[in-house]
């Protein structure tokens, strides 16, 4: 899991430029992802994101402006070659938020806007949510998996976002490690707070990216509604029996 990486708040940066102020505002909404901030023909990273990106990608770390008297680290990659850089960052277990320009200068002028062009995050890429052939690893599946827990029982759900394959099953705690080793998921989603401690020792040995989400998302009733919506049915009766842990994982 990529740890939260937050730049200084605008209040702590002495007279930030409008562009840096906008960058920090977007970054604060996505602290657990490396932010690819579109500037013309490049995606640029700043602060700690730039230091991490430059180290992983082997590109030059430069600077742009100052923060509290110190240079602001910066690095960038060309838009036309971004897929290769994204694949390397995601392969290293990082999440990447793509922040695009949401207007052109004429649109900005028409709305009477000043400062930088409006930008917004259009996608967050994680190891288990890739669908593009150029970003997918050269292996048969790229699974996104999730662990569900209810009443002490566990279940594991997994899906290949590039093919639509999906499966879920109850699993004894002592068998979880072997099933994960067999599936080799690119990313494993677990409740925050490590509510499923059995998996923690396993993930480090598999090279799997672990992402924590709010425990409220691992609710069996919500899982049932999501599956019904996905399959466009009013009931799951025609799909077999789903335990509460299975629904929580789904």
Coordinates of C-alpha atoms in Angstrom, one line a residue:
X1 CA 0.0 0.0 0.0
X2 CA 1.3 3.5 -0.9
X3 CA 1.5 5.4 2.4
X4 CA -0.1 8.9 2.5
X5 CA 2.1 11.4 0.8
X6 CA 1.0 14.9 1.6
X7 CA 2.6 18.2 0.5
X8 CA 2.6 21.2 2.9
X9 CA -0.7 22.9 3.1
X10 CA -1.0 26.2 1.2
X11 CA -0.9 28.0 4.6
X12 CA 2.6 26.6 5.3
X13 CA 4.0 27.6 1.9
X14 CA 5.0 31.2 1.8
X15 CA 3.1 32.9 -1.1
X16 CA 2.5 29.8 -3.2
X17 CA 2.1 30.4 -6.9
X18 CA -1.5 29.8 -8.1
X19 CA -0.3 26.6 -9.8
X20 CA 1.3 25.2 -6.7
X21 CA -1.7 26.2 -4.6
X22 CA -4.0 24.3 -7.1
X23 CA -1.6 21.3 -7.0
X24 CA -1.7 21.1 -3.2
X25 CA -5.5 21.3 -3.2
X26 CA -5.8 18.4 -5.5
X27 CA -3.1 16.4 -3.7
X28 CA -4.8 16.8 -0.3
X29 CA -7.8 15.0 -1.8
X30 CA -5.6 12.1 -2.9
X31 CA -2.9 11.7 -0.2
X32 CA -2.4 8.0 -0.9
X33 CA -1.6 8.3 -4.6
X34 CA 1.2 9.8 -6.6
X35 CA -0.3 12.8 -8.4
X36 CA 0.4 13.1 -12.1
X37 CA -0.4 16.8 -12.7
X38 CA -0.9 17.7 -16.3
X39 CA 1.0 20.7 -17.5
X40 CA 1.0 21.0 -21.3
X41 CA 2.8 18.0 -22.8
X42 CA 4.0 16.7 -19.5
X43 CA 2.7 15.1 -16.3
X44 CA 4.6 16.6 -13.4
X45 CA 5.0 15.5 -9.8
X46 CA 6.0 17.8 -6.9
X47 CA 7.3 17.5 -3.3
X48 CA 7.6 13.9 -2.0
X49 CA 5.7 12.5 -5.0
X50 CA 8.6 13.9 -7.2
X51 CA 11.2 12.3 -5.0
X52 CA 9.5 8.9 -5.1
X53 CA 8.7 9.1 -8.8
X54 CA 12.3 10.1 -9.7
X55 CA 13.8 7.3 -7.7
X56 CA 11.4 4.6 -9.1
X57 CA 11.6 5.8 -12.7
X58 CA 15.2 6.8 -12.8
X59 CA 14.5 10.2 -14.1
X60 CA 16.0 13.6 -13.2
X61 CA 14.8 15.3 -10.0
X62 CA 14.7 19.0 -10.5
X63 CA 13.0 21.9 -8.7
X64 CA 10.3 24.5 -9.2
X65 CA 9.8 27.4 -6.9
X66 CA 10.2 27.3 -3.1
X67 CA 8.4 26.1 0.0
X68 CA 9.4 27.7 3.3
X69 CA 12.6 28.8 1.7
X70 CA 13.5 25.4 0.4
X71 CA 13.3 24.3 -3.3
X72 CA 10.2 22.4 -4.3
X73 CA 11.3 19.0 -5.8
X74 CA 9.8 18.3 -9.2
X75 CA 10.0 15.7 -11.9
X76 CA 8.0 15.0 -15.0
X77 CA 7.3 12.6 -17.8
X78 CA 6.0 13.3 -21.3
X79 CA 2.4 12.6 -22.0
X80 CA 3.1 10.7 -25.2
X81 CA 5.2 8.1 -23.3
X82 CA 3.2 8.0 -20.1
X83 CA 2.1 4.4 -20.3
X84 CA 5.6 3.0 -19.7
X85 CA 6.1 5.2 -16.7
X86 CA 2.7 4.3 -15.2
X87 CA 3.4 0.6 -15.7
X88 CA 6.7 0.9 -13.7
X89 CA 5.1 2.9 -10.9
X90 CA 2.2 0.6 -10.6
X91 CA 4.5 -2.4 -10.8
X92 CA 6.3 -1.0 -7.8
X93 CA 3.0 -1.0 -5.9
X94 CA 2.1 2.6 -6.1
X95 CA -1.3 4.2 -6.8
X96 CA -1.3 7.0 -9.4
X97 CA -3.9 9.7 -9.7
X98 CA -4.2 11.3 -13.2
X99 CA -5.0 15.0 -13.0
X100 CA -5.9 16.5 -16.4
X101 CA -6.6 20.0 -17.6
X102 CA -10.4 20.3 -17.6
X103 CA -10.6 23.4 -19.8
X104 CA -8.6 25.2 -22.5
X105 CA -7.5 28.9 -22.4
X106 CA -10.6 30.0 -24.4
X107 CA -12.9 28.3 -22.0
X108 CA -11.1 29.8 -19.1
X109 CA -11.4 33.2 -20.7
X110 CA -15.1 32.7 -21.4
X111 CA -15.9 32.0 -17.7
X112 CA -13.9 35.0 -16.7
X113 CA -11.4 32.8 -14.8
X114 CA -8.0 33.8 -13.6
X115 CA -5.0 31.8 -12.5
X116 CA -4.3 28.3 -13.7
X117 CA -6.6 26.3 -15.9
X118 CA -9.1 24.2 -14.1
X119 CA -7.9 20.6 -13.4
X120 CA -9.4 17.5 -12.0
X121 CA -8.5 13.9 -11.3
X122 CA -10.1 11.7 -14.0
X123 CA -8.8 8.4 -12.9
X124 CA -6.9 6.6 -10.1
X125 CA -4.8 3.7 -11.3
X126 CA -3.9 0.8 -8.9
X127 CA -2.2 -2.5 -9.5
X128 CA -5.5 -4.4 -9.4
X129 CA -7.7 -2.1 -11.5
X130 CA -5.7 -2.0 -14.8
X131 CA -7.5 -2.8 -18.1
X132 CA -5.1 -1.4 -20.7
X133 CA -3.0 -4.0 -22.5
X134 CA 0.0 -1.7 -22.4
X135 CA -0.2 -1.5 -18.6
X136 CA -1.1 -5.1 -17.8
X137 CA 1.7 -7.4 -16.7
X138 CA 2.6 -10.2 -19.1
X139 CA 0.7 -13.0 -17.2
X140 CA -2.6 -14.7 -17.6
X141 CA -4.5 -12.7 -15.0
X142 CA -4.3 -9.5 -13.1
X143 CA -6.5 -10.0 -10.1
X144 CA -8.0 -7.5 -7.7
X145 CA -8.9 -9.4 -4.5
X146 CA -10.7 -8.4 -1.3
X147 CA -11.1 -10.1 2.1
X148 CA -14.4 -10.1 3.8
X149 CA -15.1 -11.0 7.4
X150 CA -18.2 -11.7 9.4
X151 CA -18.6 -13.4 12.8
X152 CA -15.0 -14.6 12.7
X153 CA -15.4 -16.3 9.3
X154 CA -13.5 -15.2 6.2
X155 CA -14.2 -15.1 2.5
X156 CA -12.0 -14.0 -0.5
X157 CA -13.4 -12.4 -3.6
X158 CA -11.3 -11.8 -6.7
X159 CA -11.9 -10.3 -10.2
X160 CA -9.8 -9.6 -13.3
X161 CA -10.9 -6.1 -14.4
X162 CA -9.5 -6.7 -17.9
X163 CA -11.7 -9.7 -18.6
X164 CA -14.6 -9.4 -16.2
X165 CA -13.9 -12.7 -14.5
X166 CA -15.2 -12.8 -10.9
X167 CA -15.3 -15.4 -8.1
X168 CA -15.9 -15.4 -4.4
X169 CA -15.6 -18.2 -1.8
X170 CA -15.6 -18.8 1.9
X171 CA -12.1 -19.6 3.1
X172 CA -10.7 -21.0 6.4
X173 CA -8.1 -18.7 7.9
X174 CA -5.4 -21.3 7.6
X175 CA -6.1 -21.7 3.9
X176 CA -6.0 -18.0 3.0
X177 CA -2.3 -17.9 2.5
X178 CA -2.2 -20.8 0.1
X179 CA -5.2 -19.4 -1.9
X180 CA -3.5 -16.0 -2.2
X181 CA -0.3 -17.7 -3.3
X182 CA -2.2 -19.5 -6.0
X183 CA -4.0 -16.4 -7.3
X184 CA -1.1 -14.0 -6.9
X185 CA -3.4 -10.9 -6.9
X186 CA -1.9 -7.7 -8.0
X187 CA -3.8 -5.8 -5.3
X188 CA -5.6 -6.9 -2.1
X189 CA -8.2 -4.7 -0.5
X190 CA -8.7 -5.1 3.2
X191 CA -10.6 -3.2 5.9
X192 CA -8.6 -0.3 7.4
X193 CA -7.4 -0.9 10.9
X194 CA -6.1 -4.4 10.0
X195 CA -9.4 -6.2 11.0
X196 CA -8.1 -9.3 9.1
X197 CA -4.7 -9.8 10.8
X198 CA -4.3 -13.3 9.4
X199 CA -3.3 -11.9 6.0
X200 CA -0.7 -9.4 7.1
X201 CA 2.3 -11.8 7.2
X202 CA 1.3 -13.3 3.8
X203 CA 1.2 -10.2 1.7
X204 CA 4.8 -9.2 2.2
X205 CA 6.0 -12.5 0.8
X206 CA 3.8 -12.3 -2.4
X207 CA 4.7 -8.8 -3.5
X208 CA 1.0 -7.9 -3.6
X209 CA 0.0 -4.3 -3.1
X210 CA -2.4 -4.0 -0.1
X211 CA -5.0 -1.2 -0.1
X212 CA -7.0 -0.4 3.0
X213 CA -10.6 0.9 2.7
X214 CA -13.1 2.0 5.3
X215 CA -14.7 -1.0 7.2
X216 CA -18.1 0.3 6.2
X217 CA -17.4 -0.7 2.7
X218 CA -17.2 -4.4 3.8
X219 CA -20.8 -4.6 4.8
X220 CA -22.7 -7.8 3.7
X221 CA -25.9 -5.9 2.9
X222 CA -24.0 -3.4 0.7
X223 CA -22.2 -6.3 -1.0
X224 CA -25.5 -7.9 -1.8
X225 CA -26.9 -4.7 -3.3
X226 CA -23.7 -4.2 -5.4
X227 CA -23.9 -7.7 -6.8
X228 CA -27.6 -7.4 -7.6
X229 CA -26.9 -4.1 -9.4
X230 CA -23.9 -5.6 -11.3
X231 CA -25.9 -8.6 -12.5
X232 CA -29.1 -6.5 -12.9
X233 CA -31.2 -8.8 -10.9
X234 CA -33.6 -8.4 -7.9
X235 CA -32.2 -11.4 -6.1
X236 CA -29.0 -13.6 -6.0
X237 CA -31.0 -16.8 -5.6
X238 CA -30.1 -17.9 -9.1
X239 CA -26.4 -17.6 -8.4
X240 CA -26.2 -20.0 -5.5
X241 CA -25.7 -19.4 -1.8
X242 CA -23.7 -16.4 -0.6
X243 CA -22.5 -16.3 3.0
X244 CA -22.3 -13.0 4.9
X245 CA -18.4 -13.1 4.6
X246 CA -18.7 -13.7 0.8
X247 CA -21.1 -10.7 0.4
X248 CA -18.8 -8.6 2.6
X249 CA -15.8 -9.5 0.3
X250 CA -17.7 -8.9 -2.9

